[in-house]
Amino acid sequence: MPTFLHTADWQMGRAFTRFETEDGAALVEARFEAIETLAQLANEHQCDAVLVAGDVFDAQTVSDRTIRKVFNATKGFAGPWVMLPGNHDAALAESVWTRAQRLGAVPENVHLALQPGVIDLEPQKLSILCAPLTQRNTYGDLTEPFSGYESPEGFPRIGLAHGSVQGLLSEEIDSTNPIVPDRADASRLDYLALGDWHGTKQINDRTWYSGTPEPERFRNNEAGNALIVEVAEPGATPKVTQLPTGRYQWHQWRETLAVQSDLEQLLERLDALPESAVVDLRLEGSVTLAGEETLLKALSVAEAKFRSLRCERSGLQLAPTDEDIAALKADGYVGEVIESLRQRQGQGEDQGQEGAQEDAARDALAILAGLLREREQEASQ
């Protein structure tokens, strides 16, 4: 029973410049560790081969060091690897692949599918029908020639391609590099291993996107997996098993706070996340001064706990309650200033100042509240 591991969209060499330097470096390193995990899984499940359906590299210009590290990371699995160029690392006349060959970085057990055609893995009794991208974008179905490709009798026919299955993916995905939905049936494929959609997705019984093995963006599309595929015999429906491979979990939350329970529920959800979380949080609505203090403390704890936490709070207004003002002992003129700042928070956008006045009022209110708290603490000592 031939068994292989299907993976794609490694995007090696990708830089995470929007993160702090330490966090970005950790996210980069996790992608190399993901390759090592794939090799380990291939051994554990006694796979005959590992198929990589495109975008091994994020760009043609990745460093020589990155190229060497990628192929070094594959050494944990001694069986054959078949790597297909995708739109990020297309098989141009001069490409990241030709550089890898000149560097002597490609191990003997790694097959580079730089030309359309069939790679027969004879000891494993697998025929890999390959549709590499030889330019970044095409507008014809490169898998169409699969129908004319011959394969040895008794060898399962496995298609390997990188592109967009037409009419079945999110509208956000590019319409370039099209693939017809019934390619597996039309070309007598036992399985079609696809890349380009970064999440795990089943198209039909014989056609799957594996997704990237390590998430790299804030999109809830089942990223961070690999697929183990078993084909009992040519013509049999393959058995596909999804295995988690990702180290970090990416979460993007957009929350509106209105009452105290909203804040409490948010902090409960935040506290429940694992240390491997990468969190992008944007808050809107309003919060009391006491709630703001609670929020800031919780964010400080979370920043130290998670791999990365970024929180945008410019849309969150401070709404001091009578209890807040009483606790600050902000009566008289100071109380009037607090009330004025509270009211001004909602005026910037109405006056066409792009929220500048609103942001300034919010910041001033937060600073004043902080100063008053410090004064109260000093007085109580």
mmCIF file with all atom_site columns, N, CA, C and O in Angstrom, residues 205-245:
data_model
loop_
_atom_site.group_PDB
_atom_site.id
_atom_site.type_symbol
_atom_site.label_atom_id
_atom_site.label_alt_id
_atom_site.label_comp_id
_atom_site.label_asym_id
_atom_site.label_entity_id
_atom_site.label_seq_id
_atom_site.pdbx_PDB_ins_code
_atom_site.Cartn_x
_atom_site.Cartn_y
_atom_site.Cartn_z
_atom_site.occupancy
_atom_site.B_iso_or_equiv
_atom_site.pdbx_formal_charge
_atom_site.auth_seq_id
_atom_site.auth_comp_id
_atom_site.auth_asym_id
_atom_site.auth_atom_id
_atom_site.pdbx_PDB_model_num
ATOM 1   N N  . ASP A 1 205 ? -12.781 13.631 -3.143 1.00 0.00 ? 205 ASP A N  1
ATOM 2   C CA . ASP A 1 205 ? -12.136 12.459 -2.533 1.00 0.00 ? 205 ASP A CA 1
ATOM 3   C C  . ASP A 1 205 ? -10.681 12.291 -2.950 1.00 0.00 ? 205 ASP A C  1
ATOM 4   O O  . ASP A 1 205 ? -9.881  11.717 -2.210 1.00 0.00 ? 205 ASP A O  1
ATOM 5   N N  . ARG A 1 206 ? -10.329 12.789 -4.134 1.00 0.00 ? 206 ARG A N  1
ATOM 6   C CA . ARG A 1 206 ? -8.985  12.568 -4.658 1.00 0.00 ? 206 ARG A CA 1
ATOM 7   C C  . ARG A 1 206 ? -8.154  13.844 -4.781 1.00 0.00 ? 206 ARG A C  1
ATOM 8   O O  . ARG A 1 206 ? -7.020  13.784 -5.263 1.00 0.00 ? 206 ARG A O  1
ATOM 9   N N  . THR A 1 207 ? -8.681  14.962 -4.339 1.00 0.00 ? 207 THR A N  1
ATOM 10  C CA . THR A 1 207 ? -7.998  16.245 -4.534 1.00 0.00 ? 207 THR A CA 1
ATOM 11  C C  . THR A 1 207 ? -7.986  17.039 -3.236 1.00 0.00 ? 207 THR A C  1
ATOM 12  O O  . THR A 1 207 ? -9.039  17.344 -2.679 1.00 0.00 ? 207 THR A O  1
ATOM 13  N N  . TRP A 1 208 ? -6.782  17.378 -2.773 1.00 0.00 ? 208 TRP A N  1
ATOM 14  C CA . TRP A 1 208 ? -6.627  18.098 -1.516 1.00 0.00 ? 208 TRP A CA 1
ATOM 15  C C  . TRP A 1 208 ? -5.559  19.189 -1.630 1.00 0.00 ? 208 TRP A C  1
ATOM 16  O O  . TRP A 1 208 ? -4.584  19.039 -2.357 1.00 0.00 ? 208 TRP A O  1
ATOM 17  N N  . TYR A 1 209 ? -5.773  20.256 -0.871 1.00 0.00 ? 209 TYR A N  1
ATOM 18  C CA . TYR A 1 209 ? -4.711  21.202 -0.530 1.00 0.00 ? 209 TYR A CA 1
ATOM 19  C C  . TYR A 1 209 ? -4.213  20.814 0.861  1.00 0.00 ? 209 TYR A C  1
ATOM 20  O O  . TYR A 1 209 ? -5.021  20.654 1.792  1.00 0.00 ? 209 TYR A O  1
ATOM 21  N N  . SER A 1 210 ? -2.915  20.682 1.017  1.00 0.00 ? 210 SER A N  1
ATOM 22  C CA . SER A 1 210 ? -2.380  20.341 2.345  1.00 0.00 ? 210 SER A CA 1
ATOM 23  C C  . SER A 1 210 ? -2.294  21.560 3.247  1.00 0.00 ? 210 SER A C  1
ATOM 24  O O  . SER A 1 210 ? -2.419  21.461 4.467  1.00 0.00 ? 210 SER A O  1
ATOM 25  N N  . GLY A 1 211 ? -2.090  22.733 2.645  1.00 0.00 ? 211 GLY A N  1
ATOM 26  C CA . GLY A 1 211 ? -1.841  23.930 3.437  1.00 0.00 ? 211 GLY A CA 1
ATOM 27  C C  . GLY A 1 211 ? -0.390  24.003 3.873  1.00 0.00 ? 211 GLY A C  1
ATOM 28  O O  . GLY A 1 211 ? 0.386   23.055 3.730  1.00 0.00 ? 211 GLY A O  1
ATOM 29  N N  . THR A 1 212 ? -0.010  25.138 4.430  1.00 0.00 ? 212 THR A N  1
ATOM 30  C CA . THR A 1 212 ? 1.355   25.318 4.907  1.00 0.00 ? 212 THR A CA 1
ATOM 31  C C  . THR A 1 212 ? 1.545   24.589 6.234  1.00 0.00 ? 212 THR A C  1
ATOM 32  O O  . THR A 1 212 ? 0.624   24.537 7.056  1.00 0.00 ? 212 THR A O  1
ATOM 33  N N  . PRO A 1 213 ? 2.715   23.996 6.473  1.00 0.00 ? 213 PRO A N  1
ATOM 34  C CA . PRO A 1 213 ? 2.911   23.257 7.728  1.00 0.00 ? 213 PRO A CA 1
ATOM 35  C C  . PRO A 1 213 ? 3.076   24.159 8.946  1.00 0.00 ? 213 PRO A C  1
ATOM 36  O O  . PRO A 1 213 ? 2.924   23.698 10.072 1.00 0.00 ? 213 PRO A O  1
ATOM 37  N N  . GLU A 1 214 ? 3.409   25.433 8.722  1.00 0.00 ? 214 GLU A N  1
ATOM 38  C CA . GLU A 1 214 ? 3.555   26.381 9.830  1.00 0.00 ? 214 GLU A CA 1
ATOM 39  C C  . GLU A 1 214 ? 2.800   27.658 9.470  1.00 0.00 ? 214 GLU A C  1
ATOM 40  O O  . GLU A 1 214 ? 3.138   28.321 8.487  1.00 0.00 ? 214 GLU A O  1
ATOM 41  N N  . PRO A 1 215 ? 1.746   28.000 10.223 1.00 0.00 ? 215 PRO A N  1
ATOM 42  C CA . PRO A 1 215 ? 0.972   29.209 9.900  1.00 0.00 ? 215 PRO A CA 1
ATOM 43  C C  . PRO A 1 215 ? 1.866   30.442 9.805  1.00 0.00 ? 215 PRO A C  1
ATOM 44  O O  . PRO A 1 215 ? 2.865   30.553 10.527 1.00 0.00 ? 215 PRO A O  1
ATOM 45  N N  . GLU A 1 216 ? 1.482   31.356 8.913  1.00 0.00 ? 216 GLU A N  1
ATOM 46  C CA . GLU A 1 216 ? 2.298   32.561 8.738  1.00 0.00 ? 216 GLU A CA 1
ATOM 47  C C  . GLU A 1 216 ? 1.449   33.807 8.527  1.00 0.00 ? 216 GLU A C  1
ATOM 48  O O  . GLU A 1 216 ? 1.957   34.861 8.179  1.00 0.00 ? 216 GLU A O  1
ATOM 49  N N  . ARG A 1 217 ? 0.148   33.698 8.762  1.00 0.00 ? 217 ARG A N  1
ATOM 50  C CA . ARG A 1 217 ? -0.718  34.851 8.575  1.00 0.00 ? 217 ARG A CA 1
ATOM 51  C C  . ARG A 1 217 ? -1.966  34.696 9.440  1.00 0.00 ? 217 ARG A C  1
ATOM 52  O O  . ARG A 1 217 ? -2.287  33.619 9.912  1.00 0.00 ? 217 ARG A O  1
ATOM 53  N N  . PHE A 1 218 ? -2.646  35.828 9.646  1.00 0.00 ? 218 PHE A N  1
ATOM 54  C CA . PHE A 1 218 ? -3.858  35.833 10.462 1.00 0.00 ? 218 PHE A CA 1
ATOM 55  C C  . PHE A 1 218 ? -5.063  35.515 9.581  1.00 0.00 ? 218 PHE A C  1
ATOM 56  O O  . PHE A 1 218 ? -5.776  36.393 9.116  1.00 0.00 ? 218 PHE A O  1
ATOM 57  N N  . ARG A 1 219 ? -5.262  34.236 9.341  1.00 0.00 ? 219 ARG A N  1
ATOM 58  C CA . ARG A 1 219 ? -6.414  33.812 8.556  1.00 0.00 ? 219 ARG A CA 1
ATOM 59  C C  . ARG A 1 219 ? -6.856  32.445 9.067  1.00 0.00 ? 219 ARG A C  1
ATOM 60  O O  . ARG A 1 219 ? -6.050  31.523 9.178  1.00 0.00 ? 219 ARG A O  1
ATOM 61  N N  . ASN A 1 220 ? -8.113  32.333 9.392  1.00 0.00 ? 220 ASN A N  1
ATOM 62  C CA . ASN A 1 220 ? -8.627  31.082 9.949  1.00 0.00 ? 220 ASN A CA 1
ATOM 63  C C  . ASN A 1 220 ? -8.974  30.120 8.818  1.00 0.00 ? 220 ASN A C  1
ATOM 64  O O  . ASN A 1 220 ? -10.125 29.984 8.407  1.00 0.00 ? 220 ASN A O  1
ATOM 65  N N  . ASN A 1 221 ? -7.952  29.435 8.303  1.00 0.00 ? 221 ASN A N  1
ATOM 66  C CA . ASN A 1 221 ? -8.196  28.533 7.173  1.00 0.00 ? 221 ASN A CA 1
ATOM 67  C C  . ASN A 1 221 ? -7.527  27.171 7.362  1.00 0.00 ? 221 ASN A C  1
ATOM 68  O O  . ASN A 1 221 ? -7.121  26.533 6.393  1.00 0.00 ? 221 ASN A O  1
ATOM 69  N N  . GLU A 1 222 ? -7.393  26.754 8.612  1.00 0.00 ? 222 GLU A N  1
ATOM 70  C CA . GLU A 1 222 ? -6.868  25.417 8.900  1.00 0.00 ? 222 GLU A CA 1
ATOM 71  C C  . GLU A 1 222 ? -5.433  25.249 8.429  1.00 0.00 ? 222 GLU A C  1
ATOM 72  O O  . GLU A 1 222 ? -5.066  24.211 7.842  1.00 0.00 ? 222 GLU A O  1
ATOM 73  N N  . ALA A 1 223 ? -4.593  26.236 8.680  1.00 0.00 ? 223 ALA A N  1
ATOM 74  C CA . ALA A 1 223 ? -3.171  26.108 8.356  1.00 0.00 ? 223 ALA A CA 1
ATOM 75  C C  . ALA A 1 223 ? -2.464  25.330 9.460  1.00 0.00 ? 223 ALA A C  1
ATOM 76  O O  . ALA A 1 223 ? -2.990  25.145 10.558 1.00 0.00 ? 223 ALA A O  1
ATOM 77  N N  . GLY A 1 224 ? -1.239  24.876 9.166  1.00 0.00 ? 224 GLY A N  1
ATOM 78  C CA . GLY A 1 224 ? -0.431  24.180 10.151 1.00 0.00 ? 224 GLY A CA 1
ATOM 79  C C  . GLY A 1 224 ? -0.628  22.682 10.172 1.00 0.00 ? 224 GLY A C  1
ATOM 80  O O  . GLY A 1 224 ? -0.608  22.068 11.239 1.00 0.00 ? 224 GLY A O  1
ATOM 81  N N  . ASN A 1 225 ? -0.768  22.078 8.984  1.00 0.00 ? 225 ASN A N  1
ATOM 82  C CA . ASN A 1 225 ? -0.999  20.638 8.895  1.00 0.00 ? 225 ASN A CA 1
ATOM 83  C C  . ASN A 1 225 ? -0.192  20.020 7.761  1.00 0.00 ? 225 ASN A C  1
ATOM 84  O O  . ASN A 1 225 ? 0.325   20.720 6.884  1.00 0.00 ? 225 ASN A O  1
ATOM 85  N N  . ALA A 1 226 ? -0.122  18.705 7.791  1.00 0.00 ? 226 ALA A N  1
ATOM 86  C CA . ALA A 1 226 ? 0.367   17.906 6.666  1.00 0.00 ? 226 ALA A CA 1
ATOM 87  C C  . ALA A 1 226 ? -0.622  16.762 6.472  1.00 0.00 ? 226 ALA A C  1
ATOM 88  O O  . ALA A 1 226 ? -1.404  16.437 7.376  1.00 0.00 ? 226 ALA A O  1
ATOM 89  N N  . LEU A 1 227 ? -0.596  16.159 5.281  1.00 0.00 ? 227 LEU A N  1
ATOM 90  C CA . LEU A 1 227 ? -1.521  15.071 4.966  1.00 0.00 ? 227 LEU A CA 1
ATOM 91  C C  . LEU A 1 227 ? -0.749  13.778 4.704  1.00 0.00 ? 227 LEU A C  1
ATOM 92  O O  . LEU A 1 227 ? 0.227   13.773 3.943  1.00 0.00 ? 227 LEU A O  1
ATOM 93  N N  . ILE A 1 228 ? -1.189  12.709 5.356  1.00 0.00 ? 228 ILE A N  1
ATOM 94  C CA . ILE A 1 228 ? -0.677  11.375 5.056  1.00 0.00 ? 228 ILE A CA 1
ATOM 95  C C  . ILE A 1 228 ? -1.693  10.698 4.138  1.00 0.00 ? 228 ILE A C  1
ATOM 96  O O  . ILE A 1 228 ? -2.875  10.584 4.473  1.00 0.00 ? 228 ILE A O  1
ATOM 97  N N  . VAL A 1 229 ? -1.225  10.275 2.974  1.00 0.00 ? 229 VAL A N  1
ATOM 98  C CA . VAL A 1 229 ? -2.124  9.725  1.953  1.00 0.00 ? 229 VAL A CA 1
ATOM 99  C C  . VAL A 1 229 ? -1.749  8.271  1.691  1.00 0.00 ? 229 VAL A C  1
ATOM 100 O O  . VAL A 1 229 ? -0.592  7.954  1.410  1.00 0.00 ? 229 VAL A O  1
ATOM 101 N N  . GLU A 1 230 ? -2.738  7.391  1.786  1.00 0.00 ? 230 GLU A N  1
ATOM 102 C CA . GLU A 1 230 ? -2.546  5.966  1.521  1.00 0.00 ? 230 GLU A CA 1
ATOM 103 C C  . GLU A 1 230 ? -3.400  5.565  0.325  1.00 0.00 ? 230 GLU A C  1
ATOM 104 O O  . GLU A 1 230 ? -4.598  5.856  0.284  1.00 0.00 ? 230 GLU A O  1
ATOM 105 N N  . VAL A 1 231 ? -2.782  4.892  -0.637 1.00 0.00 ? 231 VAL A N  1
ATOM 106 C CA . VAL A 1 231 ? -3.494  4.415  -1.828 1.00 0.00 ? 231 VAL A CA 1
ATOM 107 C C  . VAL A 1 231 ? -3.364  2.899  -1.866 1.00 0.00 ? 231 VAL A C  1
ATOM 108 O O  . VAL A 1 231 ? -2.280  2.360  -2.108 1.00 0.00 ? 231 VAL A O  1
ATOM 109 N N  . ALA A 1 232 ? -4.462  2.212  -1.621 1.00 0.00 ? 232 ALA A N  1
ATOM 110 C CA . ALA A 1 232 ? -4.409  0.747  -1.535 1.00 0.00 ? 232 ALA A CA 1
ATOM 111 C C  . ALA A 1 232 ? -3.968  0.120  -2.849 1.00 0.00 ? 232 ALA A C  1
ATOM 112 O O  . ALA A 1 232 ? -3.160  -0.810 -2.873 1.00 0.00 ? 232 ALA A O  1
ATOM 113 N N  . GLU A 1 233 ? -4.497  0.671  -3.946 1.00 0.00 ? 233 GLU A N  1
ATOM 114 C CA . GLU A 1 233 ? -4.154  0.178  -5.280 1.00 0.00 ? 233 GLU A CA 1
ATOM 115 C C  . GLU A 1 233 ? -4.654  1.197  -6.290 1.00 0.00 ? 233 GLU A C  1
ATOM 116 O O  . GLU A 1 233 ? -5.500  2.044  -5.968 1.00 0.00 ? 233 GLU A O  1
ATOM 117 N N  . PRO A 1 234 ? -4.137  1.175  -7.508 1.00 0.00 ? 234 PRO A N  1
ATOM 118 C CA . PRO A 1 234 ? -4.628  2.112  -8.518 1.00 0.00 ? 234 PRO A CA 1
ATOM 119 C C  . PRO A 1 234 ? -6.140  2.021  -8.666 1.00 0.00 ? 234 PRO A C  1
ATOM 120 O O  . PRO A 1 234 ? -6.708  0.930  -8.761 1.00 0.00 ? 234 PRO A O  1
ATOM 121 N N  . GLY A 1 235 ? -6.800  3.165  -8.632 1.00 0.00 ? 235 GLY A N  1
ATOM 122 C CA . GLY A 1 235 ? -8.246  3.225  -8.763 1.00 0.00 ? 235 GLY A CA 1
ATOM 123 C C  . GLY A 1 235 ? -8.984  3.275  -7.444 1.00 0.00 ? 235 GLY A C  1
ATOM 124 O O  . GLY A 1 235 ? -10.159 3.660  -7.399 1.00 0.00 ? 235 GLY A O  1
ATOM 125 N N  . ALA A 1 236 ? -8.321  2.881  -6.359 1.00 0.00 ? 236 ALA A N  1
ATOM 126 C CA . ALA A 1 236 ? -8.967  2.902  -5.054 1.00 0.00 ? 236 ALA A CA 1
ATOM 127 C C  . ALA A 1 236 ? -9.038  4.325  -4.520 1.00 0.00 ? 236 ALA A C  1
ATOM 128 O O  . ALA A 1 236 ? -8.176  5.160  -4.807 1.00 0.00 ? 236 ALA A O  1
ATOM 129 N N  . THR A 1 237 ? -10.074 4.614  -3.747 1.00 0.00 ? 237 THR A N  1
ATOM 130 C CA . THR A 1 237 ? -10.193 5.930  -3.127 1.00 0.00 ? 237 THR A CA 1
ATOM 131 C C  . THR A 1 237 ? -9.118  6.066  -2.058 1.00 0.00 ? 237 THR A C  1
ATOM 132 O O  . THR A 1 237 ? -8.997  5.207  -1.173 1.00 0.00 ? 237 THR A O  1
ATOM 133 N N  . PRO A 1 238 ? -8.313  7.119  -2.117 1.00 0.00 ? 238 PRO A N  1
ATOM 134 C CA . PRO A 1 238 ? -7.225  7.258  -1.144 1.00 0.00 ? 238 PRO A CA 1
ATOM 135 C C  . PRO A 1 238 ? -7.744  7.550  0.256  1.00 0.00 ? 238 PRO A C  1
ATOM 136 O O  . PRO A 1 238 ? -8.788  8.179  0.431  1.00 0.00 ? 238 PRO A O  1
ATOM 137 N N  . LYS A 1 239 ? -6.992  7.102  1.240  1.00 0.00 ? 239 LYS A N  1
ATOM 138 C CA . LYS A 1 239 ? -7.270  7.439  2.637  1.00 0.00 ? 239 LYS A CA 1
ATOM 139 C C  . LYS A 1 239 ? -6.369  8.604  3.013  1.00 0.00 ? 239 LYS A C  1
ATOM 140 O O  . LYS A 1 239 ? -5.136  8.500  2.916  1.00 0.00 ? 239 LYS A O  1
ATOM 141 N N  . VAL A 1 240 ? -6.970  9.718  3.447  1.00 0.00 ? 240 VAL A N  1
ATOM 142 C CA . VAL A 1 240 ? -6.216  10.930 3.753  1.00 0.00 ? 240 VAL A CA 1
ATOM 143 C C  . VAL A 1 240 ? -6.347  11.238 5.239  1.00 0.00 ? 240 VAL A C  1
ATOM 144 O O  . VAL A 1 240 ? -7.460  11.342 5.765  1.00 0.00 ? 240 VAL A O  1
ATOM 145 N N  . THR A 1 241 ? -5.220  11.373 5.910  1.00 0.00 ? 241 THR A N  1
ATOM 146 C CA . THR A 1 241 ? -5.194  11.672 7.342  1.00 0.00 ? 241 THR A CA 1
ATOM 147 C C  . THR A 1 241 ? -4.500  13.008 7.566  1.00 0.00 ? 241 THR A C  1
ATOM 148 O O  . THR A 1 241 ? -3.360  13.205 7.129  1.00 0.00 ? 241 THR A O  1
ATOM 149 N N  . GLN A 1 242 ? -5.178  13.900 8.233  1.00 0.00 ? 242 GLN A N  1
ATOM 150 C CA . GLN A 1 242 ? -4.642  15.238 8.524  1.00 0.00 ? 242 GLN A CA 1
ATOM 151 C C  . GLN A 1 242 ? -3.892  15.210 9.848  1.00 0.00 ? 242 GLN A C  1
ATOM 152 O O  . GLN A 1 242 ? -4.427  14.786 10.867 1.00 0.00 ? 242 GLN A O  1
ATOM 153 N N  . LEU A 1 243 ? -2.628  15.679 9.828  1.00 0.00 ? 243 LEU A N  1
ATOM 154 C CA . LEU A 1 243 ? -1.806  15.702 11.035 1.00 0.00 ? 243 LEU A CA 1
ATOM 155 C C  . LEU A 1 243 ? -1.346  17.129 11.337 1.00 0.00 ? 243 LEU A C  1
ATOM 156 O O  . LEU A 1 243 ? -0.893  17.839 10.441 1.00 0.00 ? 243 LEU A O  1
ATOM 157 N N  . PRO A 1 244 ? -1.444  17.568 12.592 1.00 0.00 ? 244 PRO A N  1
ATOM 158 C CA . PRO A 1 244 ? -0.970  18.908 12.941 1.00 0.00 ? 244 PRO A CA 1
ATOM 159 C C  . PRO A 1 244 ? 0.551   18.980 12.937 1.00 0.00 ? 244 PRO A C  1
ATOM 160 O O  . PRO A 1 244 ? 1.229   18.055 13.386 1.00 0.00 ? 244 PRO A O  1
ATOM 161 N N  . THR A 1 245 ? 1.078   20.070 12.415 1.00 0.00 ? 245 THR A N  1
ATOM 162 C CA . THR A 1 245 ? 2.528   20.267 12.349 1.00 0.00 ? 245 THR A CA 1
ATOM 163 C C  . THR A 1 245 ? 2.962   21.636 12.878 1.00 0.00 ? 245 THR A C  1
ATOM 164 O O  . THR A 1 245 ? 4.138   21.843 13.150 1.00 0.00 ? 245 THR A O  1
#
